[in-house]
Structure formats: structure tokens, C-alpha cells
mmCIF file of C-alpha atoms in Angstrom:
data_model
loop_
_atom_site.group_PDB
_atom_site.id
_atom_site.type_symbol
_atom_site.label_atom_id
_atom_site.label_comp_id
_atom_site.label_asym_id
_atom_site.label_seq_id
_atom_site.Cartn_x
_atom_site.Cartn_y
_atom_site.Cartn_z
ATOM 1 C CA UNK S 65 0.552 11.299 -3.433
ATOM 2 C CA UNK S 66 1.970 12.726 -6.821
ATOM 3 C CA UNK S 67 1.512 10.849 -9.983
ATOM 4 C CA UNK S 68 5.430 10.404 -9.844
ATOM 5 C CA UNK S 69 5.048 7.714 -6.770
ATOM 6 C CA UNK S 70 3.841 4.531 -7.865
ATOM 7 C CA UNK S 71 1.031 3.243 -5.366
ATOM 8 C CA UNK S 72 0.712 -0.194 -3.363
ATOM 9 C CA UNK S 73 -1.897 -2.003 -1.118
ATOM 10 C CA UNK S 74 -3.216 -5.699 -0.006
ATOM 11 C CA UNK S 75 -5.532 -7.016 -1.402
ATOM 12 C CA UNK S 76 -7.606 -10.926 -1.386
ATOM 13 C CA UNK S 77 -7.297 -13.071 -4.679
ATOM 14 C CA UNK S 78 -10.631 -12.897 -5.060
ATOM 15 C CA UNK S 79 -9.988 -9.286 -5.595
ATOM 16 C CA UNK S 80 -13.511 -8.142 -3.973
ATOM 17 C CA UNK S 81 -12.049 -4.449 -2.419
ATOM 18 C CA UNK S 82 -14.970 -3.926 -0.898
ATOM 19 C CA UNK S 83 -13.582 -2.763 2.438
ATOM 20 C CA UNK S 84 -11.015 -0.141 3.704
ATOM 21 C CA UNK S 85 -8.422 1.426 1.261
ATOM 22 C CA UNK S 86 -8.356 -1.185 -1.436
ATOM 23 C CA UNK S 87 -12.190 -0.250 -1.953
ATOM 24 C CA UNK S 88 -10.938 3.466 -2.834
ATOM 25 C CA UNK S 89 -8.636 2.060 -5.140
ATOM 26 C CA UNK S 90 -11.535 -0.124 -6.923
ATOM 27 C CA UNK S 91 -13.596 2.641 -7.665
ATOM 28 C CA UNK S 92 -10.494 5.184 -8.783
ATOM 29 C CA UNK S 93 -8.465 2.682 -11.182
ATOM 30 C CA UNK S 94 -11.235 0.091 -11.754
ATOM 31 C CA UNK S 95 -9.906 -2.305 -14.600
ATOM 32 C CA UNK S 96 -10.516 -5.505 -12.014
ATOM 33 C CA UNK S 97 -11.070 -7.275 -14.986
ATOM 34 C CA UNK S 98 -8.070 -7.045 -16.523
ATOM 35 C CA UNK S 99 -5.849 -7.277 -12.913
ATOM 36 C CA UNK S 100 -7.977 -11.013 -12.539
ATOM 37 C CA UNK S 101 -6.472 -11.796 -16.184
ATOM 38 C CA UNK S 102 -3.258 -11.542 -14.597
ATOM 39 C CA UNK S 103 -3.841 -14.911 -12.546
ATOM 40 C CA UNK S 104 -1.780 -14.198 -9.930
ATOM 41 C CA UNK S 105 -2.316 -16.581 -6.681
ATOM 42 C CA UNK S 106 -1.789 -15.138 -3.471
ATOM 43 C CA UNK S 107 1.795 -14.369 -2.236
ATOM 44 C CA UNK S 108 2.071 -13.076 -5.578
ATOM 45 C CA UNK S 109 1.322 -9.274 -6.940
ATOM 46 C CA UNK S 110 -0.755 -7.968 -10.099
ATOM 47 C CA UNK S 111 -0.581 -4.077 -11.142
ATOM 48 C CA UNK S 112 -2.204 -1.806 -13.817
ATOM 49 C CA UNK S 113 -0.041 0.828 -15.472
ATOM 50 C CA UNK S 114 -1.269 4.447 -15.871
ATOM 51 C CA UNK S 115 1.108 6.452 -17.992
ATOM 52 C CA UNK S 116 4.571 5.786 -15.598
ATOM 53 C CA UNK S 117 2.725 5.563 -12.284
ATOM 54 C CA UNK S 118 2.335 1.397 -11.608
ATOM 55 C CA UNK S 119 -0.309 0.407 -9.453
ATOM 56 C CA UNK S 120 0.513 -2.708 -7.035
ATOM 57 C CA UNK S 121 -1.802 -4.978 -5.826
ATOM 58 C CA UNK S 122 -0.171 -7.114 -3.473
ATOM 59 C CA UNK S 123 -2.393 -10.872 -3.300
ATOM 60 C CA UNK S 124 -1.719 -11.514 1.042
ATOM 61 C CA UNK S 125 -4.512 -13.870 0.971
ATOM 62 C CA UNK S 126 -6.974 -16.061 -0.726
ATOM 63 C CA UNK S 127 -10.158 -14.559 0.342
ATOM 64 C CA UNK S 128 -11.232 -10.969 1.299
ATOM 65 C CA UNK S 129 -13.073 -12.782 4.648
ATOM 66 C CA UNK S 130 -9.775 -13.955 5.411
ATOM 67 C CA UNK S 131 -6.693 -12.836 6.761
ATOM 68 C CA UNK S 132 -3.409 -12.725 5.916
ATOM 69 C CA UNK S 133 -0.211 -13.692 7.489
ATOM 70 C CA UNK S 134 3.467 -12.746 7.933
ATOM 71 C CA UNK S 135 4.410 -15.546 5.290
ATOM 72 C CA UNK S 136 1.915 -13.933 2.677
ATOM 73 C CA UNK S 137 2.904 -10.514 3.451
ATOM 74 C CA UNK S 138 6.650 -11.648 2.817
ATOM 75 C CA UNK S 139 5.757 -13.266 -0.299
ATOM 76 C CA UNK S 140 4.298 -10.509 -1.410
ATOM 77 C CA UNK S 141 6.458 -7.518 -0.175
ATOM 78 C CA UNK S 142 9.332 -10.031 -2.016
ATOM 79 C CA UNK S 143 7.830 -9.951 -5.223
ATOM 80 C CA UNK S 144 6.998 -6.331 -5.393
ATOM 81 C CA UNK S 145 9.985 -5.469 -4.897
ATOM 82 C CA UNK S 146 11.369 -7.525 -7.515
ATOM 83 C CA UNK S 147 8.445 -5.314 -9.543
ATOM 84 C CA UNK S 148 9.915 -2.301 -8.412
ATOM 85 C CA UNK S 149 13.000 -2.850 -9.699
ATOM 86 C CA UNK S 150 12.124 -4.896 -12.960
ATOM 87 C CA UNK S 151 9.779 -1.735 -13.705
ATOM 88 C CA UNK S 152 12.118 1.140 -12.833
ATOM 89 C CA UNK S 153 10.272 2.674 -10.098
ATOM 90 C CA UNK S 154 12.412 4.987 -8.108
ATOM 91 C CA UNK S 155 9.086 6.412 -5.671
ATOM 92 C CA UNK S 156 6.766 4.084 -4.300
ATOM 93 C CA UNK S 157 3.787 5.216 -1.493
ATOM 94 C CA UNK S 158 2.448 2.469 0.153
ATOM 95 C CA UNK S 159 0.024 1.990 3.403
ATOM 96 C CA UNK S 160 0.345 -0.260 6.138
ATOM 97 C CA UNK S 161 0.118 -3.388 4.170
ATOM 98 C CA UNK S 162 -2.212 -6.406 6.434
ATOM 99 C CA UNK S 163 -1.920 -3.739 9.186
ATOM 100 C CA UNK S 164 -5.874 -2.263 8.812
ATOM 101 C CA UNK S 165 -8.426 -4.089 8.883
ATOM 102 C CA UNK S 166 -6.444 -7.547 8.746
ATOM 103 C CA UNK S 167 -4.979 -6.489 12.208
ATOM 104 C CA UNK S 168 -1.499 -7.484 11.351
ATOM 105 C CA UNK S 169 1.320 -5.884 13.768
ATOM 106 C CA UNK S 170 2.628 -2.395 11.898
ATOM 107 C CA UNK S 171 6.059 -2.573 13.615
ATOM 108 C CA UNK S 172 6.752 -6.297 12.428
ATOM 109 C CA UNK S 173 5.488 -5.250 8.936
ATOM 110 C CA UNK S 174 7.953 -2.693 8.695
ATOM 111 C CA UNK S 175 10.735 -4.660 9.083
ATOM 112 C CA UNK S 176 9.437 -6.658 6.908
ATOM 113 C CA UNK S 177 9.234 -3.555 4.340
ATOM 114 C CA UNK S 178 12.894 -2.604 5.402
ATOM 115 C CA UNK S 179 14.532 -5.825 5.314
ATOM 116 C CA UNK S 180 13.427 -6.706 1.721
ATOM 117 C CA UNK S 181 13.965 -3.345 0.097
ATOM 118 C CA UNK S 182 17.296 -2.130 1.815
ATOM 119 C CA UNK S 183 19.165 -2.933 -1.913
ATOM 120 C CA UNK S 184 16.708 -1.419 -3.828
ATOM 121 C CA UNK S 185 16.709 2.405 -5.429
ATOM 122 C CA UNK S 186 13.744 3.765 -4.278
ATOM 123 C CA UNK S 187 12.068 5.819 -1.893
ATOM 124 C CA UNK S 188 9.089 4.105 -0.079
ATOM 125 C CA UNK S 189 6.566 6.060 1.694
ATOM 126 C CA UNK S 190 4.468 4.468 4.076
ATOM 127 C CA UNK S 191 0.578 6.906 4.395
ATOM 128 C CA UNK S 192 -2.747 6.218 6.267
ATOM 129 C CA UNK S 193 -5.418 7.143 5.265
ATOM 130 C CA UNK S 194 -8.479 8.516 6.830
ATOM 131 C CA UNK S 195 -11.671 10.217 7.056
ATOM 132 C CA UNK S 196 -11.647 11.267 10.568
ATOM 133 C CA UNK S 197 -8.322 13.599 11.521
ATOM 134 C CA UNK S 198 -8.955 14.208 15.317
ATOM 135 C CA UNK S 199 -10.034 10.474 15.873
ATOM 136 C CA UNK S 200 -6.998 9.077 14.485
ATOM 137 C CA UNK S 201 -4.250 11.670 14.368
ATOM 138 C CA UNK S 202 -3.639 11.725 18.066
ATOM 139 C CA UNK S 203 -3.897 7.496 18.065
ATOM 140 C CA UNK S 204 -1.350 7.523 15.338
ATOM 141 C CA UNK S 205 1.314 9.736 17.118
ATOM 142 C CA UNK S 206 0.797 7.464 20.148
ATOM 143 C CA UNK S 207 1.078 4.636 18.514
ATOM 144 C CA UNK S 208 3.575 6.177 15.714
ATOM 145 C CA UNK S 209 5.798 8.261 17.741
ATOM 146 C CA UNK S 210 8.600 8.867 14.763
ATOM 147 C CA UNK S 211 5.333 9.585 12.411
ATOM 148 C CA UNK S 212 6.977 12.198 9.903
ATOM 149 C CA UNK S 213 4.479 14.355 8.594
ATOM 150 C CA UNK S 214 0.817 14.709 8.798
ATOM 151 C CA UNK S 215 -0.695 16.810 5.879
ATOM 152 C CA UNK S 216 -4.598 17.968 6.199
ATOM 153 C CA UNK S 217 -5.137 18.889 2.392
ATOM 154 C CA UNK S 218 -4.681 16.068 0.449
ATOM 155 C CA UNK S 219 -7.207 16.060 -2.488
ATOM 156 C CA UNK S 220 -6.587 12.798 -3.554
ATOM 157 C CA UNK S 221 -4.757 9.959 -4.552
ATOM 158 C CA UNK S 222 -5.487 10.559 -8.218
ATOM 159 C CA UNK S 223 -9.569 11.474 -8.594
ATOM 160 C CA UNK S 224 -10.327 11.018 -5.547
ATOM 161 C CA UNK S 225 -13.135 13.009 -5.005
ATOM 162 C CA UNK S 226 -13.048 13.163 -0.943
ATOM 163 C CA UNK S 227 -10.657 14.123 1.090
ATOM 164 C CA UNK S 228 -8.542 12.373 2.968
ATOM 165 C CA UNK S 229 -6.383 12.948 6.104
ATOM 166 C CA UNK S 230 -2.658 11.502 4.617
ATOM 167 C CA UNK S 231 -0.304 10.668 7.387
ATOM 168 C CA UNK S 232 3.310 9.863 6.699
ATOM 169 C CA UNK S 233 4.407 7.113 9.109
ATOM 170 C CA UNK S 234 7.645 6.174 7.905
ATOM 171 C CA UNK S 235 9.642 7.091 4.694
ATOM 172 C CA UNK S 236 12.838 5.194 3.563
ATOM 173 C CA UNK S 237 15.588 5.969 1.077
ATOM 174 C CA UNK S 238 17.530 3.437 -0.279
ATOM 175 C CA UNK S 239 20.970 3.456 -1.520
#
């Protein structure tokens, strides 16, 4: 995404990201350090700042072995979008947050998404993220049928250094 879309994903308390997307964000912004100073608790969400680009971390549950639920994914959908407004942020990219690895059901999620940012100014995008294009693209239509866009040459996120197949399932303006 460009650097003028602030970024989001789930992530465990712990803050281990040693699995799926939130691992890719690990090793791109690092600075765990300083998001675990934070002391957020899960339902909650802790960010880092890069120039005007905020990056979200959004705590759905207590440990990365763990999975999260609708409740946490409320909490935490709730509070960033307090965030986005506190912090100004008029573009936000997100993926399908507890819908991955944690299993969680994408259409549910995004009413979730909808519901609590329908009075908000900004534009959310909604991505996955991939490595393998013929694998998944064909699953996602299936499963995504009003999937937007599907671009092949995305570079990166910031410095990413591999590329990645970025898939526009849903994209909202508000207000």
C-alpha cells in the first residue's frame, strides 16, 4: 500500500508475530520493544508512528497459541477506530483481521469493520496477502465474489523485500 494509508493487523499480547502477516510486519517495522512499553492488554491496540503513516496493532488475544474471538475483535476494531480518528488518519489498509490463521468468519468480521467505522472519515481497505497467486486468487473470488481488485506487482508494504500477491477484498468510504 502507499505510505499515505496507515496499516493494521491482529496480533497476541504476547506480541510473538511469528506466524502469517504479523510476522512480515515484525521483521519490516521491528521496534517490539517499544510497542510492549505500551502495555496494552488485549481488546486494546498499540501502534508505532513512521513519519504520518501509524502502524496498528490490534491485541485480539492473550496468547499467539490462542485464538481470538468476536468480543476481542470488537474490542479491538472499537478502539482503533477511536485511534483513527484521535490520530487524523483519513486512509487506513487493513487485512482480514482473526480471519487467517485464527479461522475467524471474514463475512461476520466485516460487519464488524462496517458497523464500527460507518461515522468515521476514512477510507478502509481491506488486502490479503500472499505468496502463491494461482493457489489463492481463484479461492478468493469464490469465496470473495465482490473482491475489487487484484494487483500482481506489489513490491511491498514498505521494504518488503518479496513480493506479494495484494488482493483488494473490500474497500469502504465513509462520510
Amino acid at each position: 500500500m502507499p505510505q499515505n494509508y496507515s496499516l493494521g493487523h491482529g496480533v497476541a499480547e504476547d506480541m510473538r508475530m511469528s506466524a502469517g502477516i504479523a510476522m512480515h510486519f515484525k521483521s519490516i517495522y521491528k521496534r517490539v520493544g517499544n510497542l510492549m512499553d505500551q502495555k496494552q492488554k488485549v481488546d486494546s491496540v498499540t501502534y508505532l508512528q513512521e513519519n504520518n503513516q501509524f502502524i496498528y496493532y490490534l491485541l485480539t488475544k492473550e496468547l499467539s497459541k490462542h485464538k481470538p474471538t468476536y468480543n476481542s475483535i470488537t474490542a479491538a476494531i472499537t478502539k482503533l477506530s477511536d485511534l483513527i480518528v484521535e490520530h487524523g488518519v483519513k486512509k487506513l489498509a487493513i487485512h482480514r483481521i482473526g480471519c487467517g490463521l485464527d479461522k475467524l468468519g471474514w463475512s461476520r468480521v466485516k460487519c464488524i469493520i462496517e458497523n464500527l467505522f460507518q461515522n468515521t472519515e476514512c477510507t478502509i481497505k481491506v488486502c490479503h496477502f500472499t505468496h502463491n497467486m494461482l493457489k489463492e486468487s481463484e479461492l478468493l473470488r469464490v469465496e470473495h465474489p465482490g473482491t475489487i481488485k487484484i494487483h500482481k506487482n506489489i513490491n511491498d508494504i514498505q521494504k518488503r523485500e518479496f513480493h506479494k500477491l495484494n488482493i483488494i477484498l473490500y474497500s469502504q468510504i465513509t462520510n
